[in-house]
Amino acid sequence: MADKIFRVNMTDLSTSIEEIPADWAGHGGRGLTSTIVAAEVPPTCHPLGPNNKFVVAPGLLSGTPAANSGRLSCGAKSPLTGTIKESNSGGTAAQLLAKCGCKAIIVEGMAKDNVWYNLAVTPNGVVINEEKEVIGKGNFEALEILSERLGSTQGIITIGPAGEMKMRAANLSVKDPDGHLRSCGRGGLGAVLGSKGVKFISIDPQGGKVEIADKDKFRAANKVFAKSLVDHPVSQALGTYGTNVLVNIINESGGLPTKNFTSGQFEGHEQISGETMHDLMKDRGGKVKHNCHKGCVIQCSQIYNDVNNKYKTSGFEYESIWALGADCAIDDLDLIAEADHILDDIGIDSIETAVAIGVAMEAGVLEFGDGEGLLRLLTDEVAKGTGLGRIIGGGAGDVGRAFGVTRVPVVKNQAIPAYDPRAIKGIGITYATSTQGADHTMGYTIATNCLGVGGSIDPLSKEGQVELSRNLQIATAAIDSTGMCLFIAFAALDDETCLPALIDLLNARFGIGLTGEDVTNLGKSILKTEHAFNQAAGFTNADDRLPEFFSLEAIAPHDAIWDFTGEEIDTFWDF
Amino acid sequence: MTNKLGCIPQLDIRIPVVGSILPYTTLLQTGILVESKPQPTVRAFLGSLPGFTSQYMNERIETIFLNGLPVDDLETIINGSAPILAISAAMPGLAGAIFRKNGFHAPLRTTITDDSSDEVQSSEQVMILLKFFNMIVSERGGAILHDGCLIKCNSVRRFMNYRPQLFSDVLPMSCDNKKMDFVEVINMLHKSEIVFLKIQQDTASI
């Protein structure tokens, strides 16, 4: 089955199946969503208007047996940042979409008369159905209803009440293999799908399979690739403690933003650490290891149960725990898990919303450390869409503007996640220059030297640091196109068999002859495409900056400040 | 027990033989106090602890922080009057890679001056606060607790209050050979700053 583009027009409720334009054929995942958005969305359009388009794409290897290849990319012009946006997630949707022979879904236009719809995707294309039953429902109830209606094996991409209310921090929820959910968290893409009048997309591959050009080569490459992942020590830590293993060490470095970025260390860090979380999960019959999609061999996810040993949340990540914990000065992991559950149910980004609440705490809306108050804010204000709730649901930037707070940790209006750029400068460069607003996953720990983008300048100079960050972002953009989880990066950094095996997988899947240089060029092309879109939308180098307070306020314990000049940062785009 | 810190109470906890010491090892993430000769190297200091072989230190300990600063070399001297050393196995993320010892991404660290070497170094024994993170906690924590360690009472008290169920099934705890229940132990921990803690499986109950 040759892959196709499935197009949906919500204005006239029409659908079509299209051949893939030659320029798009080599893309998948982020590369494809960004290429389509750049090609078809007017950069200056309103993100919640009819001219924006919502694009979903599985990765190049999604739907195959390749280990860790089940990431789903969603893209659009972001209502939060105003930039191009890609947000990706685990769950079952990417693999099922690929098995439908769907290279990408493009949702355009806007439904009329406040009528809500769902989109049913099969190998035969997309059917648009009017939807009433799950409108207004929280995500968990909606998923239960839909599992009953559609069966448990169909993939679901849905928005929660936040997306229906078009909050700028609204996310997309993607059903995972257990019937719970994962999130395309960042950038407000839930609001974009909501603006189209689409509540959810269901995916039924009806037995479809992904074709592999050379099965023997693919099998051999996958064996090498999976082994490199399983054997790596970071994979062991992730499978034991999850990403939350970072709390203690980032705290030790003085880079754990605390109380809305006023300190780099949190007194209660050990009560919210990955080590503590591991023990609580074991005590309560949760799962320490868990996969967010079939074929994941790292299994960094987990199932966190409450004190009564009942499911509370899964995929309980460091960045969410940091944001709800240290940034709001809350040291109760159960309370943080409850908040995470509510955020998942509302369908809103747990980083953006929690950072927004940290800013609100500074404004005096709540006391720092008031966990019960935080839960009340989420359930009584955000979930119900009150005035205050909509300000918080608009993200940290909106809260800062509404309450006159100057310490607002955002870049391009997207909240800075869990690593203080004053204490960890390399991440600050990524925050400043990312095409997507502040995002720690945009410049990951990729073996840039293996991809032929190793640094050529003294890495200890600022120029060298910018160059290294650029190379990380180029390599990350390429990996994001494959459908691979970014956590393959650790093995890719250390195991010389890993990246070649990944390239072999791509070649065996499509019967082509990619080289490392081709992959690097793909990454460069994606970054340039995204940057060009942002420039056409009105962004300039002046937007590639960290907030002023990072240069004015030293952060304890090291009294570090952000000291990159604009000129130094601007060299990022010299390629 | 008496040392340079004065008279320190000794808390003994005996867990049933069917139990596991692993859930208690998380206590060590807040750190234990280890007495050392002044200015040891990281390698020499860790090498004095149970299970810290050269191979383990070279291969398993991927991230080291000394006084809040990343360390690349096990031969680094531990300076300062009250040094804090934190050790971890491999860490995820770009931040994990940046802080990894001798890592490719180390140039992306913030440059921070270490002024601990400027302090007047004592010729007497120093107390080093040693924190265990990540896999090191479970892999080496059991032996440390079994042999006994100095630990801040505040850390033990917070741990007991946060996870009281871990102490509900233990055999009676004792402090300086005097049996105590949970509340008495908590009260005792309020009165002292540091305790010598031993957690062992109760082989006598077999």
Short mmCIF file of N, CA and C in Angstrom, two decimals, chain A residues 272-353:
data_model
loop_
_atom_site.label_atom_id
_atom_site.label_comp_id
_atom_site.label_asym_id
_atom_site.label_seq_id
_atom_site.Cartn_x
_atom_site.Cartn_y
_atom_site.Cartn_z
N ILE A 272 10.24 14.62 46.08
CA ILE A 272 9.61 14.50 44.76
C ILE A 272 10.55 13.84 43.75
N SER A 273 11.61 13.24 44.25
CA SER A 273 12.64 12.71 43.35
C SER A 273 12.20 11.40 42.68
N GLY A 274 12.90 11.03 41.65
CA GLY A 274 12.64 9.76 40.97
C GLY A 274 12.88 8.58 41.88
N GLU A 275 13.86 8.70 42.76
CA GLU A 275 14.17 7.60 43.67
C GLU A 275 12.99 7.37 44.63
N THR A 276 12.46 8.47 45.17
CA THR A 276 11.30 8.36 46.07
C THR A 276 10.08 7.85 45.30
N MET A 277 9.89 8.37 44.12
CA MET A 277 8.74 7.97 43.31
C MET A 277 8.79 6.47 43.00
N HIS A 278 9.96 5.99 42.71
CA HIS A 278 10.15 4.56 42.43
C HIS A 278 9.65 3.71 43.60
N ASP A 279 10.05 4.11 44.81
CA ASP A 279 9.67 3.33 45.98
C ASP A 279 8.16 3.39 46.23
N LEU A 280 7.58 4.57 46.04
CA LEU A 280 6.14 4.69 46.25
C LEU A 280 5.38 3.83 45.24
N MET A 281 5.85 3.82 44.02
CA MET A 281 5.16 3.02 42.99
C MET A 281 5.25 1.53 43.34
N LYS A 282 6.40 1.11 43.80
CA LYS A 282 6.54 -0.30 44.16
C LYS A 282 5.65 -0.66 45.35
N ASP A 283 5.62 0.24 46.35
CA ASP A 283 4.79 0.00 47.52
C ASP A 283 3.33 -0.16 47.16
N ARG A 284 2.89 0.58 46.16
CA ARG A 284 1.46 0.69 45.87
C ARG A 284 1.00 -0.13 44.68
N GLY A 285 1.86 -1.02 44.22
CA GLY A 285 1.46 -1.88 43.11
C GLY A 285 1.38 -1.16 41.79
N GLY A 286 2.07 -0.04 41.68
CA GLY A 286 2.15 0.64 40.38
C GLY A 286 3.15 -0.08 39.49
N LYS A 287 3.46 0.54 38.39
CA LYS A 287 4.45 -0.06 37.49
C LYS A 287 5.63 0.88 37.37
N VAL A 288 6.80 0.35 37.65
CA VAL A 288 8.01 1.15 37.53
C VAL A 288 8.41 1.26 36.06
N LYS A 289 8.21 0.18 35.32
CA LYS A 289 8.54 0.17 33.89
C LYS A 289 7.25 0.04 33.10
N HIS A 290 7.16 0.80 32.03
CA HIS A 290 5.91 0.81 31.28
C HIS A 290 6.21 1.45 29.93
N ASN A 291 5.59 0.96 28.88
CA ASN A 291 5.89 1.59 27.59
C ASN A 291 4.72 2.42 27.10
N CYS A 292 5.05 3.53 26.47
CA CYS A 292 4.00 4.41 25.97
C CYS A 292 3.56 3.99 24.59
N HIS A 293 4.35 3.14 23.95
CA HIS A 293 3.92 2.59 22.67
C HIS A 293 4.56 1.22 22.49
N LYS A 294 3.88 0.40 21.68
CA LYS A 294 4.36 -0.95 21.44
C LYS A 294 5.75 -0.89 20.79
N GLY A 295 6.64 -1.73 21.26
CA GLY A 295 7.97 -1.77 20.65
C GLY A 295 9.00 -0.93 21.37
N CYS A 296 8.58 -0.22 22.41
CA CYS A 296 9.56 0.56 23.18
C CYS A 296 10.36 -0.40 24.05
N VAL A 297 11.67 -0.34 23.95
CA VAL A 297 12.50 -1.24 24.75
C VAL A 297 13.12 -0.52 25.95
N ILE A 298 12.92 0.78 26.06
CA ILE A 298 13.49 1.53 27.19
C ILE A 298 12.49 1.57 28.35
N GLN A 299 11.24 1.80 28.04
CA GLN A 299 10.15 1.79 29.01
C GLN A 299 10.37 2.76 30.16
N CYS A 300 10.53 4.03 29.81
CA CYS A 300 10.77 5.04 30.84
C CYS A 300 9.47 5.48 31.51
N SER A 301 8.35 5.10 30.93
CA SER A 301 7.07 5.48 31.54
C SER A 301 6.82 4.62 32.78
N GLN A 302 5.81 4.98 33.48
CA GLN A 302 5.47 4.25 34.70
C GLN A 302 3.99 4.47 35.02
N ILE A 303 3.47 3.66 35.93
CA ILE A 303 2.10 3.90 36.40
C ILE A 303 2.18 4.22 37.89
N TYR A 304 1.71 5.39 38.21
CA TYR A 304 1.78 5.88 39.59
C TYR A 304 0.40 5.72 40.23
N ASN A 305 0.34 4.93 41.28
CA ASN A 305 -0.93 4.73 42.00
C ASN A 305 -1.02 5.66 43.19
N ASP A 306 -2.25 5.90 43.63
CA ASP A 306 -2.45 6.74 44.81
C ASP A 306 -2.29 5.92 46.10
N VAL A 307 -2.55 6.52 47.22
CA VAL A 307 -2.33 5.83 48.50
C VAL A 307 -3.25 4.62 48.66
N ASN A 308 -4.32 4.58 47.89
CA ASN A 308 -5.23 3.42 47.93
C ASN A 308 -4.91 2.40 46.83
N ASN A 309 -3.72 2.53 46.28
CA ASN A 309 -3.24 1.61 45.23
C ASN A 309 -4.08 1.66 43.97
N LYS A 310 -4.72 2.77 43.73
CA LYS A 310 -5.52 2.94 42.51
C LYS A 310 -4.77 3.84 41.52
N TYR A 311 -4.95 3.55 40.23
CA TYR A 311 -4.29 4.33 39.18
C TYR A 311 -4.51 5.83 39.38
N LYS A 312 -3.44 6.57 39.30
CA LYS A 312 -3.58 8.03 39.37
C LYS A 312 -3.04 8.69 38.09
N THR A 313 -1.84 8.32 37.70
CA THR A 313 -1.31 8.92 36.46
C THR A 313 -0.23 8.02 35.89
N SER A 314 0.09 8.26 34.65
CA SER A 314 1.19 7.52 34.01
C SER A 314 1.99 8.49 33.15
N GLY A 315 3.18 8.04 32.76
CA GLY A 315 4.04 8.97 32.04
C GLY A 315 4.29 10.20 32.89
N PHE A 316 4.65 9.95 34.12
CA PHE A 316 4.79 11.01 35.12
C PHE A 316 6.23 11.55 34.98
N GLU A 317 6.35 12.65 34.22
CA GLU A 317 7.67 13.07 33.76
C GLU A 317 8.33 14.10 34.68
N TYR A 318 9.65 14.12 34.57
CA TYR A 318 10.44 15.07 35.35
C TYR A 318 9.96 16.51 35.18
N GLU A 319 9.73 16.90 33.93
CA GLU A 319 9.41 18.32 33.69
C GLU A 319 8.08 18.70 34.34
N SER A 320 7.10 17.78 34.30
CA SER A 320 5.81 18.07 34.94
C SER A 320 5.97 18.10 36.46
N ILE A 321 6.72 17.14 36.97
CA ILE A 321 6.91 17.07 38.42
C ILE A 321 7.68 18.29 38.92
N TRP A 322 8.68 18.68 38.14
CA TRP A 322 9.40 19.91 38.52
C TRP A 322 8.45 21.11 38.53
N ALA A 323 7.67 21.25 37.45
CA ALA A 323 6.85 22.46 37.32
C ALA A 323 5.81 22.55 38.42
N LEU A 324 5.15 21.42 38.68
CA LEU A 324 4.13 21.41 39.75
C LEU A 324 4.79 21.36 41.12
N GLY A 325 6.00 20.86 41.18
CA GLY A 325 6.70 20.70 42.46
C GLY A 325 7.58 21.89 42.80
N ALA A 326 8.83 21.83 42.39
CA ALA A 326 9.80 22.86 42.80
C ALA A 326 9.35 24.25 42.38
N ASP A 327 8.85 24.39 41.17
CA ASP A 327 8.53 25.74 40.69
C ASP A 327 7.38 26.36 41.49
N CYS A 328 6.51 25.50 42.02
CA CYS A 328 5.41 25.99 42.85
C CYS A 328 5.67 25.72 44.34
N ALA A 329 6.87 25.21 44.64
CA ALA A 329 7.29 24.91 46.02
C ALA A 329 6.36 23.90 46.70
N ILE A 330 5.98 22.88 45.96
CA ILE A 330 5.13 21.81 46.51
C ILE A 330 5.96 20.53 46.57
N ASP A 331 6.03 19.94 47.75
CA ASP A 331 6.91 18.78 47.92
C ASP A 331 6.14 17.49 48.21
N ASP A 332 4.89 17.45 47.80
CA ASP A 332 4.06 16.27 48.03
C ASP A 332 3.79 15.58 46.68
N LEU A 333 4.42 14.43 46.49
CA LEU A 333 4.32 13.75 45.20
C LEU A 333 2.89 13.31 44.89
N ASP A 334 2.14 12.92 45.91
CA ASP A 334 0.75 12.52 45.66
C ASP A 334 -0.09 13.70 45.18
N LEU A 335 0.16 14.83 45.76
CA LEU A 335 -0.57 16.01 45.33
C LEU A 335 -0.18 16.41 43.90
N ILE A 336 1.09 16.28 43.60
CA ILE A 336 1.57 16.58 42.24
C ILE A 336 0.94 15.60 41.24
N ALA A 337 0.85 14.33 41.66
CA ALA A 337 0.23 13.32 40.77
C ALA A 337 -1.25 13.64 40.55
N GLU A 338 -1.91 14.09 41.59
CA GLU A 338 -3.32 14.48 41.45
C GLU A 338 -3.44 15.65 40.46
N ALA A 339 -2.57 16.61 40.60
CA ALA A 339 -2.60 17.76 39.68
C ALA A 339 -2.31 17.31 38.25
N ASP A 340 -1.36 16.41 38.10
CA ASP A 340 -1.02 15.90 36.77
C ASP A 340 -2.23 15.20 36.15
N HIS A 341 -2.93 14.44 36.97
CA HIS A 341 -4.14 13.74 36.51
C HIS A 341 -5.20 14.75 36.05
N ILE A 342 -5.39 15.79 36.82
CA ILE A 342 -6.40 16.80 36.46
C ILE A 342 -6.00 17.48 35.15
N LEU A 343 -4.72 17.82 35.03
CA LEU A 343 -4.25 18.47 33.80
C LEU A 343 -4.46 17.57 32.59
N ASP A 344 -4.18 16.28 32.77
CA ASP A 344 -4.42 15.32 31.68
C ASP A 344 -5.90 15.27 31.33
N ASP A 345 -6.73 15.32 32.35
CA ASP A 345 -8.17 15.22 32.12
C ASP A 345 -8.71 16.46 31.41
N ILE A 346 -8.19 17.62 31.79
CA ILE A 346 -8.62 18.87 31.13
C ILE A 346 -8.04 18.94 29.72
N GLY A 347 -6.87 18.30 29.55
CA GLY A 347 -6.21 18.35 28.25
C GLY A 347 -5.43 19.63 28.07
N ILE A 348 -4.52 19.86 29.02
CA ILE A 348 -3.73 21.09 28.96
C ILE A 348 -2.30 20.79 29.38
N ASP A 349 -1.37 21.51 28.80
CA ASP A 349 0.06 21.22 28.97
C ASP A 349 0.47 21.36 30.44
N SER A 350 1.06 20.30 30.97
CA SER A 350 1.42 20.31 32.39
C SER A 350 2.64 21.19 32.66
N ILE A 351 3.46 21.45 31.65
CA ILE A 351 4.58 22.37 31.87
C ILE A 351 4.07 23.81 31.84
N GLU A 352 3.39 24.16 30.74
CA GLU A 352 2.94 25.55 30.57
C GLU A 352 2.02 25.98 31.72
N THR A 353 1.07 25.11 32.06
CA THR A 353 0.08 25.50 33.06
C THR A 353 0.71 25.62 34.44
#
